[in-house]
Short mmCIF file of C-alpha atoms in Angstrom, two decimals:
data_model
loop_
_atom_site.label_atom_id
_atom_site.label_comp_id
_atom_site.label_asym_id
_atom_site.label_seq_id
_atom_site.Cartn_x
_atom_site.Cartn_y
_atom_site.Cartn_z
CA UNK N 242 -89.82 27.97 -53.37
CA UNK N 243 -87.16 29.30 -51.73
CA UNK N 244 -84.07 30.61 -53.04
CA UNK N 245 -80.74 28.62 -53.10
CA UNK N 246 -77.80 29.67 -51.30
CA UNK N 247 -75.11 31.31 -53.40
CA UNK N 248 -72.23 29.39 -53.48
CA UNK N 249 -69.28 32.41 -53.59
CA UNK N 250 -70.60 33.04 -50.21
CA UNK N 251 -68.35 32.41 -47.36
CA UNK N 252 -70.02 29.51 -45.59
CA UNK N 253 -70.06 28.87 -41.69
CA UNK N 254 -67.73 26.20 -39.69
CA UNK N 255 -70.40 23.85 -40.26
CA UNK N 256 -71.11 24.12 -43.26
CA UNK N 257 -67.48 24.27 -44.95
CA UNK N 258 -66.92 21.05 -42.83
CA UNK N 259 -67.58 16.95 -43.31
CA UNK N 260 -70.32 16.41 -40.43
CA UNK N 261 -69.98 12.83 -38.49
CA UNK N 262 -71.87 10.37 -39.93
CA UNK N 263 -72.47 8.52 -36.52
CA UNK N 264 -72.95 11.34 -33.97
CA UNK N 265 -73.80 14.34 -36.65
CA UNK N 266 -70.90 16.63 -35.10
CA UNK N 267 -68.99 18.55 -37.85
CA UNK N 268 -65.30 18.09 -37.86
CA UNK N 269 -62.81 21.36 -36.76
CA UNK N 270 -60.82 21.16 -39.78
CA UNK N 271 -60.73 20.34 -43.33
CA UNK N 272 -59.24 16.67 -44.35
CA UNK N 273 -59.56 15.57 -40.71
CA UNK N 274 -60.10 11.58 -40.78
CA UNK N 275 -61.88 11.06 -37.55
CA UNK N 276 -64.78 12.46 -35.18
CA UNK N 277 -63.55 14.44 -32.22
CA UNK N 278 -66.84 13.37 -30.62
CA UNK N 279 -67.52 9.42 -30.96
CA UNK N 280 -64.10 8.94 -33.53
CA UNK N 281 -65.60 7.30 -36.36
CA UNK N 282 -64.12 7.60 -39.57
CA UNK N 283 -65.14 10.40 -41.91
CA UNK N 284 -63.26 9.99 -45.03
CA UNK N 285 -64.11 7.27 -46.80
CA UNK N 286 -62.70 8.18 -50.22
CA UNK N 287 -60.10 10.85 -51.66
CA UNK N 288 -60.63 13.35 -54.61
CA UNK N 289 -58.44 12.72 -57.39
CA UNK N 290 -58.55 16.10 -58.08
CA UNK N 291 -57.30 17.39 -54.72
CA UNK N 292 -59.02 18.73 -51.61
CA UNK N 293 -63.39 18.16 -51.45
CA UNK N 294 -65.92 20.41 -52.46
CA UNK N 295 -66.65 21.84 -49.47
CA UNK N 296 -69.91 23.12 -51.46
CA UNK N 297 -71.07 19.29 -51.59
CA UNK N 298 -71.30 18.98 -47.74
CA UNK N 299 -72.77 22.51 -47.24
CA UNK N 300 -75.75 22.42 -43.74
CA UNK N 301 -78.91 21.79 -45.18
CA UNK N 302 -81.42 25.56 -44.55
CA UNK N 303 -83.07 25.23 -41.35
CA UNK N 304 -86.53 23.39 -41.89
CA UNK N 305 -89.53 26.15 -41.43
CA UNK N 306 -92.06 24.61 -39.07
CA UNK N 307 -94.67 22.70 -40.54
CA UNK N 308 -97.73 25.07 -41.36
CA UNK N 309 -101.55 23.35 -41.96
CA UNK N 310 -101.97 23.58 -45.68
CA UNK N 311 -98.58 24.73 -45.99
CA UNK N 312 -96.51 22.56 -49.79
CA UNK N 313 -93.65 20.71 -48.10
CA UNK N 314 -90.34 21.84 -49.26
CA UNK N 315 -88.46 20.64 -52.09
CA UNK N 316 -84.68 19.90 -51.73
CA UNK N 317 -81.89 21.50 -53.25
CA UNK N 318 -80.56 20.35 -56.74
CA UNK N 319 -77.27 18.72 -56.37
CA UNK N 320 -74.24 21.18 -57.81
CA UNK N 321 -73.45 20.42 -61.31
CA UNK N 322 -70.19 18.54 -61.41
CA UNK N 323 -67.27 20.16 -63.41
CA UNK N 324 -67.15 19.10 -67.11
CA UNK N 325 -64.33 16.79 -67.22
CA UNK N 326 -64.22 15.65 -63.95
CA UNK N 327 -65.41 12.33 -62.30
CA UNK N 328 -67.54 12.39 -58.89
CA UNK N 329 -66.37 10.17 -56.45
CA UNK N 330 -67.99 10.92 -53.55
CA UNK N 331 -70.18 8.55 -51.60
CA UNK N 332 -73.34 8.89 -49.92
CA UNK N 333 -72.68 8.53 -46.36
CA UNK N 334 -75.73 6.77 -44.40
CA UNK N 335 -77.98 9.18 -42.94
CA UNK N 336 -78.16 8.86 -38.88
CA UNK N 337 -81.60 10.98 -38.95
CA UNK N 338 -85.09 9.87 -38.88
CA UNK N 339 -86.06 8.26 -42.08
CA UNK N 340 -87.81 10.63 -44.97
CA UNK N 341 -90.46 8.97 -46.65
CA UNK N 342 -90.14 8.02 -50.18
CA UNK N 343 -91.53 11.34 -51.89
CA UNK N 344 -89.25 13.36 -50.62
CA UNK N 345 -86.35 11.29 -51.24
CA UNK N 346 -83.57 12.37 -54.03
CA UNK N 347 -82.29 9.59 -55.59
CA UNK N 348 -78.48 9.55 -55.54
CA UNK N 349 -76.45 10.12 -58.18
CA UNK N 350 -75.46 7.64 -60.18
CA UNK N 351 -71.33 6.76 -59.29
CA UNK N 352 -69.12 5.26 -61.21
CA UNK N 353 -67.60 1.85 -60.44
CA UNK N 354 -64.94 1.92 -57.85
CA UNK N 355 -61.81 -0.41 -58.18
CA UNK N 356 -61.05 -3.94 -56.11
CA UNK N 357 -57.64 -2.35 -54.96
CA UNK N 358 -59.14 1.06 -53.79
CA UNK N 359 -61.90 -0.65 -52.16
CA UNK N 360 -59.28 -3.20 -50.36
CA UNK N 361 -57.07 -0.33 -49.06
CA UNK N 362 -60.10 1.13 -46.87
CA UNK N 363 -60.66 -2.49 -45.28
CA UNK N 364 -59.12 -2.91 -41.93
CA UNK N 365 -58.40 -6.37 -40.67
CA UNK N 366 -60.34 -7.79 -37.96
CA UNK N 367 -58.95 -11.25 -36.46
CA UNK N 368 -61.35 -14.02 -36.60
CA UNK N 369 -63.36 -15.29 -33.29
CA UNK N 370 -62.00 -17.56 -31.58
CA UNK N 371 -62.21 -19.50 -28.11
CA UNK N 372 -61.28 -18.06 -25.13
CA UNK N 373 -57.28 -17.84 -24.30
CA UNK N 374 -57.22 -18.85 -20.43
CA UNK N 375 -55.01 -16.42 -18.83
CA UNK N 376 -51.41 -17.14 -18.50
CA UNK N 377 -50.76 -18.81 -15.11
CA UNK N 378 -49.38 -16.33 -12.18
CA UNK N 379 -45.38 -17.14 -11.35
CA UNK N 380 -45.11 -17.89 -7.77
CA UNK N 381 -42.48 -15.96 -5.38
CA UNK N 382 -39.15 -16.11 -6.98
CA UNK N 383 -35.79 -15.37 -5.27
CA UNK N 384 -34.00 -11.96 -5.96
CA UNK N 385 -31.07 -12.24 -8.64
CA UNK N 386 -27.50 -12.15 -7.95
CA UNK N 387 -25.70 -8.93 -8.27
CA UNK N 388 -22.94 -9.50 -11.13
CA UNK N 389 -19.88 -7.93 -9.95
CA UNK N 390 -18.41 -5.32 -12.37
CA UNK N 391 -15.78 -6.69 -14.65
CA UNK N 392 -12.54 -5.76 -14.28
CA UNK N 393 -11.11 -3.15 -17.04
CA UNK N 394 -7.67 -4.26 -18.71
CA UNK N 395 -5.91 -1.14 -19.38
CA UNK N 396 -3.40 -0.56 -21.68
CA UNK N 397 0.20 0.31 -20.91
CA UNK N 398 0.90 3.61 -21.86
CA UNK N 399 4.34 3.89 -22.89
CA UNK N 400 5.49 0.31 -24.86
CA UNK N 401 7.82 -1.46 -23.07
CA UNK N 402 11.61 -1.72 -24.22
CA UNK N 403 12.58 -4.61 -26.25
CA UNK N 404 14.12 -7.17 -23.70
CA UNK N 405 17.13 -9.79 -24.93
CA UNK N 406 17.74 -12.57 -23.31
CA UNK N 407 17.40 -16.63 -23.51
CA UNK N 408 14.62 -17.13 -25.63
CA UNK N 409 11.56 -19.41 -24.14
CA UNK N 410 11.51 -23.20 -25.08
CA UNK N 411 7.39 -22.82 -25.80
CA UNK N 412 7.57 -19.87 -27.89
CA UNK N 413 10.55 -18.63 -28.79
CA UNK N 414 10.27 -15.25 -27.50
CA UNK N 415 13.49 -13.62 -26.26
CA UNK N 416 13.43 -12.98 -22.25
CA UNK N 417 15.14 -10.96 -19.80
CA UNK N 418 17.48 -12.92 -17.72
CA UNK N 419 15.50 -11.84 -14.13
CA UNK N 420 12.20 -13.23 -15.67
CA UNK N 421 10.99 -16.90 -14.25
CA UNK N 422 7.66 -16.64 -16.81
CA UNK N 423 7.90 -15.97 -20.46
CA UNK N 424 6.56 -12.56 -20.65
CA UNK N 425 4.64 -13.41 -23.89
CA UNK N 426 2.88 -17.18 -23.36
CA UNK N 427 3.73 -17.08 -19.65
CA UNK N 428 5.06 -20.56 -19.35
CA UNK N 429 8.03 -21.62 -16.57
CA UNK N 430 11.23 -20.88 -18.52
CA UNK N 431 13.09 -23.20 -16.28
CA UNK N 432 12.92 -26.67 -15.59
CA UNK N 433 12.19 -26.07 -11.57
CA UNK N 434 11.15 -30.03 -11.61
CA UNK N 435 13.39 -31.93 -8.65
CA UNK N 436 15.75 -34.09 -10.37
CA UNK N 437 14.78 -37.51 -10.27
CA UNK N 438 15.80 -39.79 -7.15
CA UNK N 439 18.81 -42.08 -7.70
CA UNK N 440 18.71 -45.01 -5.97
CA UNK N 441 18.95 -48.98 -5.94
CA UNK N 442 16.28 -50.51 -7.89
CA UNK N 443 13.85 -53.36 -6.63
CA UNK N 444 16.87 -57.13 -6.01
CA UNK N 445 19.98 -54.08 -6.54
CA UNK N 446 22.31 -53.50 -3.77
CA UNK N 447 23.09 -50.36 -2.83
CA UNK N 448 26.33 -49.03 -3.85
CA UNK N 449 28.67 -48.34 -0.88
CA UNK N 450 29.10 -44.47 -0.14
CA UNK N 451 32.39 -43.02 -1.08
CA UNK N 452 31.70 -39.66 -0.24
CA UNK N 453 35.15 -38.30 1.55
CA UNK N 454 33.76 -35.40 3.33
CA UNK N 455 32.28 -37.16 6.23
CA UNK N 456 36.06 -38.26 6.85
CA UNK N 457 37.40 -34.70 6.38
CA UNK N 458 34.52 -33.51 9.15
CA UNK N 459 35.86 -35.94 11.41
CA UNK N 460 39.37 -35.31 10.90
CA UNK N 461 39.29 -31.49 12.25
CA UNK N 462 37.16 -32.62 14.99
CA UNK N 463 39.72 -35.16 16.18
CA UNK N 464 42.41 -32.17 15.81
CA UNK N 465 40.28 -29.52 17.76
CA UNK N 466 39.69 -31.76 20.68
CA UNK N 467 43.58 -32.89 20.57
CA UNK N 468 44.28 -29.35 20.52
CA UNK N 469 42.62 -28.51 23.39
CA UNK N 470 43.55 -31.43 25.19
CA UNK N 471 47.31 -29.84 24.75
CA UNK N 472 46.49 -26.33 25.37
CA UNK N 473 45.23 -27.42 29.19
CA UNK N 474 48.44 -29.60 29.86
CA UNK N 475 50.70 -26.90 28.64
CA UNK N 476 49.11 -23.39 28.74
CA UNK N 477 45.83 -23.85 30.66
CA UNK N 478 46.20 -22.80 33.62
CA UNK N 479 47.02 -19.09 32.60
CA UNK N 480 44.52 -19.02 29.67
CA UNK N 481 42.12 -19.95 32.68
CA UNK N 482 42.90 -17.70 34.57
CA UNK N 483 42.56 -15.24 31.47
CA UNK N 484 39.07 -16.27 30.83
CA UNK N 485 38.04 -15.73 34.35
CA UNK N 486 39.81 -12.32 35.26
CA UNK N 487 38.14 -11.25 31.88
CA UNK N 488 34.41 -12.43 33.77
CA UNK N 489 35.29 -11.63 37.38
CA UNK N 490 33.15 -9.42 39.34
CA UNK N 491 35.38 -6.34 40.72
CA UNK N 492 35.29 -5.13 44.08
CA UNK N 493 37.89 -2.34 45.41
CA UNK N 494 40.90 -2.94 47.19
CA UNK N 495 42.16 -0.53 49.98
CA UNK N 496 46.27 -0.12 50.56
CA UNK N 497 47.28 -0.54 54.50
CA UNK N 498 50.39 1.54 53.83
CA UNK N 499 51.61 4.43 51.32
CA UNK N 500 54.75 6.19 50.89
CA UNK N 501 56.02 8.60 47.99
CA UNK N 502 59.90 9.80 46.88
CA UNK N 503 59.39 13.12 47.89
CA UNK N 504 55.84 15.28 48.71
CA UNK N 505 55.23 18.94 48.42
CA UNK N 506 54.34 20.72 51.83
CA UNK N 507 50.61 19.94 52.54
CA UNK N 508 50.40 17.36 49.75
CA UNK N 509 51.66 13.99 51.16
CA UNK N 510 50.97 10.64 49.54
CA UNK N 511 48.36 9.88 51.56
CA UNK N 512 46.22 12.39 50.08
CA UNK N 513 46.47 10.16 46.66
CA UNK N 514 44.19 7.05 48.41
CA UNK N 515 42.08 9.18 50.54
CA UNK N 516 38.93 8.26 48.39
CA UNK N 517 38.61 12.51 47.32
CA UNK N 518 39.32 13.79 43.86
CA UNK N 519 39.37 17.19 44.98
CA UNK N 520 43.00 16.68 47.38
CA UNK N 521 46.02 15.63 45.57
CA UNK N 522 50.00 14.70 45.91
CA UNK N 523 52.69 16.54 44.52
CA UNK N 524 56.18 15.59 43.72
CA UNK N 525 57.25 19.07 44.98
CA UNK N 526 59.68 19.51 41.81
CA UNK N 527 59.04 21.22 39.28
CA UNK N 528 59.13 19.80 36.05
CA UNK N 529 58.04 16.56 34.64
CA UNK N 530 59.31 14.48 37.70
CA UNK N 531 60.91 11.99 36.14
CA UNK N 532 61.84 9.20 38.27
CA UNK N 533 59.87 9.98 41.63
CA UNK N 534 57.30 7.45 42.64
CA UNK N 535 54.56 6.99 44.63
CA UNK N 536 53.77 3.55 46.38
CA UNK N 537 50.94 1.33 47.58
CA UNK N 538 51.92 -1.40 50.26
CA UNK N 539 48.84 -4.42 51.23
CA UNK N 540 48.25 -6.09 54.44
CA UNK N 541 48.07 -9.37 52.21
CA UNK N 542 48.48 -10.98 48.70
CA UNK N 543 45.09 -9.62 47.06
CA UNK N 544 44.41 -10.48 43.05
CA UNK N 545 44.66 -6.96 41.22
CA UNK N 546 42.88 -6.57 37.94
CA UNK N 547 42.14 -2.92 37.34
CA UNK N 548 44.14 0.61 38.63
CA UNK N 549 41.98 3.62 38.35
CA UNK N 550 44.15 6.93 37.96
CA UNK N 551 43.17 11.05 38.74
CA UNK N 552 45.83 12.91 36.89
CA UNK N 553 45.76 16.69 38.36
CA UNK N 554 44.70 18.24 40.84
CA UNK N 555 40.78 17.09 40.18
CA UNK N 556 38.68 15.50 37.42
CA UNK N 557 37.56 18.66 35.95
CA UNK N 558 39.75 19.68 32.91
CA UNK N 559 40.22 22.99 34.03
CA UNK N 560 41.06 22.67 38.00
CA UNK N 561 43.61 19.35 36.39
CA UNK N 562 45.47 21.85 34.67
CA UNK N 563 46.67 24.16 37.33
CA UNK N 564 49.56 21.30 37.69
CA UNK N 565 51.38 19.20 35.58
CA UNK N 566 49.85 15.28 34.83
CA UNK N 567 51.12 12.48 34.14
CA UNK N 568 51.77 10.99 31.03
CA UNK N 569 54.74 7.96 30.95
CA UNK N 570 54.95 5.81 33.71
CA UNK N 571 55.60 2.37 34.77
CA UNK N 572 53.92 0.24 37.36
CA UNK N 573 56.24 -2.29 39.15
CA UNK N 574 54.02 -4.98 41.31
CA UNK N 575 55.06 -6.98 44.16
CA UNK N 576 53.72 -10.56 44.52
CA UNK N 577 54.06 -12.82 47.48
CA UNK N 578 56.74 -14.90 46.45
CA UNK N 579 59.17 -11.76 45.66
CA UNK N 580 58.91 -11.36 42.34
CA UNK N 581 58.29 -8.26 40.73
CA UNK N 582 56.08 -7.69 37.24
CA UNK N 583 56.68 -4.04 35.37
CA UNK N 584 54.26 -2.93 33.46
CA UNK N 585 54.82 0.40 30.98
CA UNK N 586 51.70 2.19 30.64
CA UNK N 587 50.65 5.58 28.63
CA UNK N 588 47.53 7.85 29.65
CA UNK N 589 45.68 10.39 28.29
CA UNK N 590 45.56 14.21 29.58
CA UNK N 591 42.68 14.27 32.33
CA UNK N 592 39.50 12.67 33.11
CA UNK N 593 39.37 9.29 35.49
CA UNK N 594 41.48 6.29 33.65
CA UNK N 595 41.42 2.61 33.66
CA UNK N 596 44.34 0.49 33.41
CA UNK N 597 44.39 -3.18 33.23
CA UNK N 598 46.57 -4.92 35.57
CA UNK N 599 45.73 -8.74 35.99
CA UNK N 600 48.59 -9.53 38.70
CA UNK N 601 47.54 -12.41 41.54
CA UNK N 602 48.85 -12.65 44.98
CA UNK N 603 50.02 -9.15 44.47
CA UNK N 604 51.11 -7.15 48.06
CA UNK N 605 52.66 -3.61 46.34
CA UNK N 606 52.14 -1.49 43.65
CA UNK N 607 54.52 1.26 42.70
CA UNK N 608 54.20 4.01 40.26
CA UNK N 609 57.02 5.45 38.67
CA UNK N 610 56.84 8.56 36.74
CA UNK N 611 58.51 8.96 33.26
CA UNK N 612 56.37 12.01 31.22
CA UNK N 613 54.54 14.37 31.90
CA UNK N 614 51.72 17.03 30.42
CA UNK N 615 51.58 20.77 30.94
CA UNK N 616 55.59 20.55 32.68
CA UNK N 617 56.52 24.09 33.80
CA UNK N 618 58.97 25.48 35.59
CA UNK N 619 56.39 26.53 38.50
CA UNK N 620 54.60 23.65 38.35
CA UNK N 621 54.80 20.15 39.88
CA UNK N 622 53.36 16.52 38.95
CA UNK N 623 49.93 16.11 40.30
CA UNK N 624 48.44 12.98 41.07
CA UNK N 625 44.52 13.56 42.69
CA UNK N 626 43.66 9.93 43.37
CA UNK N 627 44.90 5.97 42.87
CA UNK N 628 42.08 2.82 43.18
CA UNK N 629 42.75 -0.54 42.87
CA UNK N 630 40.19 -3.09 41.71
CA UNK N 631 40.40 -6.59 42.48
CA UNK N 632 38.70 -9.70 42.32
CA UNK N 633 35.83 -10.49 44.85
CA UNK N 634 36.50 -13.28 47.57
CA UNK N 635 32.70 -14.18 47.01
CA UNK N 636 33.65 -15.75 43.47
#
């Protein structure tokens, strides 16, 4: 018989480990539940005591070949169990060929296991039932609608100042005076609704109008029209005339003859409506001049409106200053019926001038010389050019 293995030895993988009872393969680790091979459960109970005897599922010796006339082997004893403890383990079914009946060990007797433990090992299975037919396949369905983003309400970050004003007829909460909206229930804080219209009920006559500013309307237009009426019998033909010397279009108006008081040598008068700014008349005094002239004489009565004046010697500021210019003087005009109109008129020093005039059926102009800029004792009154403007014939 042969010996049996001593059980402080250190055992193999194989043999310190539960072997599969399905596919035979023994598991990697101790207290590992399922086969790494086929996965069928290997623990079917748990020691009360703590961890199994690994000694229990110890590899069978290798089986020596069977010999003619060789006693089969006996198999090992079962370990003694530990006085005072109780053996639960349970014979697991064997998955090799079947022994026969002389060689089998009968198991140990076990004690009675309880309904509850027994229970907890059970999983549930569902019950059989007829076949579910699958679920119908949805036909082609549109894409959904993008939902836009909703809008964030942020907060104000400094509180606004407490407003006083009329308080709102819905709430009661005091308002600014600018505000049309209450700024707490935002309802209209005045009555914008169009006054009912007044007027003569269904069988009422209406009541006559009594409203007195039609009457006043028509009472200045009757006195602007009279007015006017008034103003053309007694002053319209001058205010006329006014109006259109004020529109006229201007053409120039040439002098037939010119004379002066006195001239300087090589500076006669008719140097003064030659048409060049650059030749001029002196009085040939020196001085300021006062009371020399210098006249313009037409061959017939011509409407004069405008007199443009050259004081110096030229336009230029500083060639007009090499002589005295004019300051003071006064224009006496000739008309056709003898009369004569004197007009006082005041320039500035230098530059071309414009003077208004505004004589009709004038025939002579004379300029009379009162002031003048930049008098000296070696210097004389210049004059560099005279044109007259009058109205066109065309008109």
């Amino acid at each position: 018989m042969p010996d049996r293995p001593e059980m402080n030895e250190m055992p193999d993988s194989s043999a310190t480990t539960r072997p599969c009872p399905e596919c035979g393969t023994p598991a990697r680790q101790h207290g590992q539940s399922f086969c790494d091979s086929c996965g069928a459960f290997l623990r079917w109970d748990t020691p009360a005591g703590g961890p199994a005897d690994t000694s229990t599922f110890a590899a069978p010796p290798a089986a020596a070949p069977d010999l003619p006339g060789a006693a089969p082997e006996r198999p090992a004893a079962p370990p003694a169990a530990a006085p005072g403890a109780t053996d639960t383990t349970v014979p697991l079914p064997s998955s090799g060929p079947a022994e026969p009946a002389a060689h089998r060990t009968p198991p140990p007797t076990q004690p009675p296991h309880s309904d509850t433990a027994i229970r907890s090992l059970l999983v549930p299975v569902p019950e059989a039932s007829d076949a579910v037919a699958p679920p119908e396949t949805p036909g082609s369905v549109l894409p959904g609608r993008p939902e836009a983003a909703r809008p964030r309400v942020r907060q104000a970050a400094v509180a606004a100042a407490p407003e006083s004003g009329p308080p709102c007829p819905s709430c009661g909460t005091p308002n600014a005076p600018r505000r049309h909206f209450c700024r707490s229930c935002a309802n209209l804080l005045r009555d914008s609704g169009a006054p009912a219209a007044e007027g003569p009920y269904a069988g009422q006559r209406p009541r006559l109008n009594r409203d007195r500013t039609r009457w006043i309307a028509r009472a200045v237009g009757i006195a602007v029209v009279a007015g006017l009426v008034i103003g053309g019998i007694f002053g319209g033909p001058p205010a006329a005339r006014a109006v259109q010397d004020h529109f006229a279009k201007r053409v120039p108006v040439h002098p037939t003859k010119y004379s002066a008081s006195h001239a300087a040598p090589k500076q006669p008068a008719k140097l003064a409506f030659d048409g060049y700014s650059n030749t001029w008349w002196g009085t040939g005094y020196s001085g300021d001049s006062a009371g020399q002239w210098l006249q313009a004489d037409f061959g017939q009565p011509t409407d004069l409106l405008n007199l443009l004046i050259t004081p110096g010697t030229s336009p230029r500021s500083a060639q007009a200053a090499e002589q005295a210019r004019p300051m003071e003087f006064d224009l006496v005009v000739g008309d056709s019926s003898g009369k004569e109109r004197t007009l006082h008129r005041r320039i500035n020093d230098g530059g071309v001038q414009k003077l208004d005039v505004r004589v009709r059926n004038a025939v002579s102009v004379r300029l009379v010389l009162r002031s003048a800029y930049g008098a000296a004792k070696k210097r004389q009154v210049a004059i560099a050019e005279l044109e007259f403007l009058g109205r066109s014939t065309g008109q």
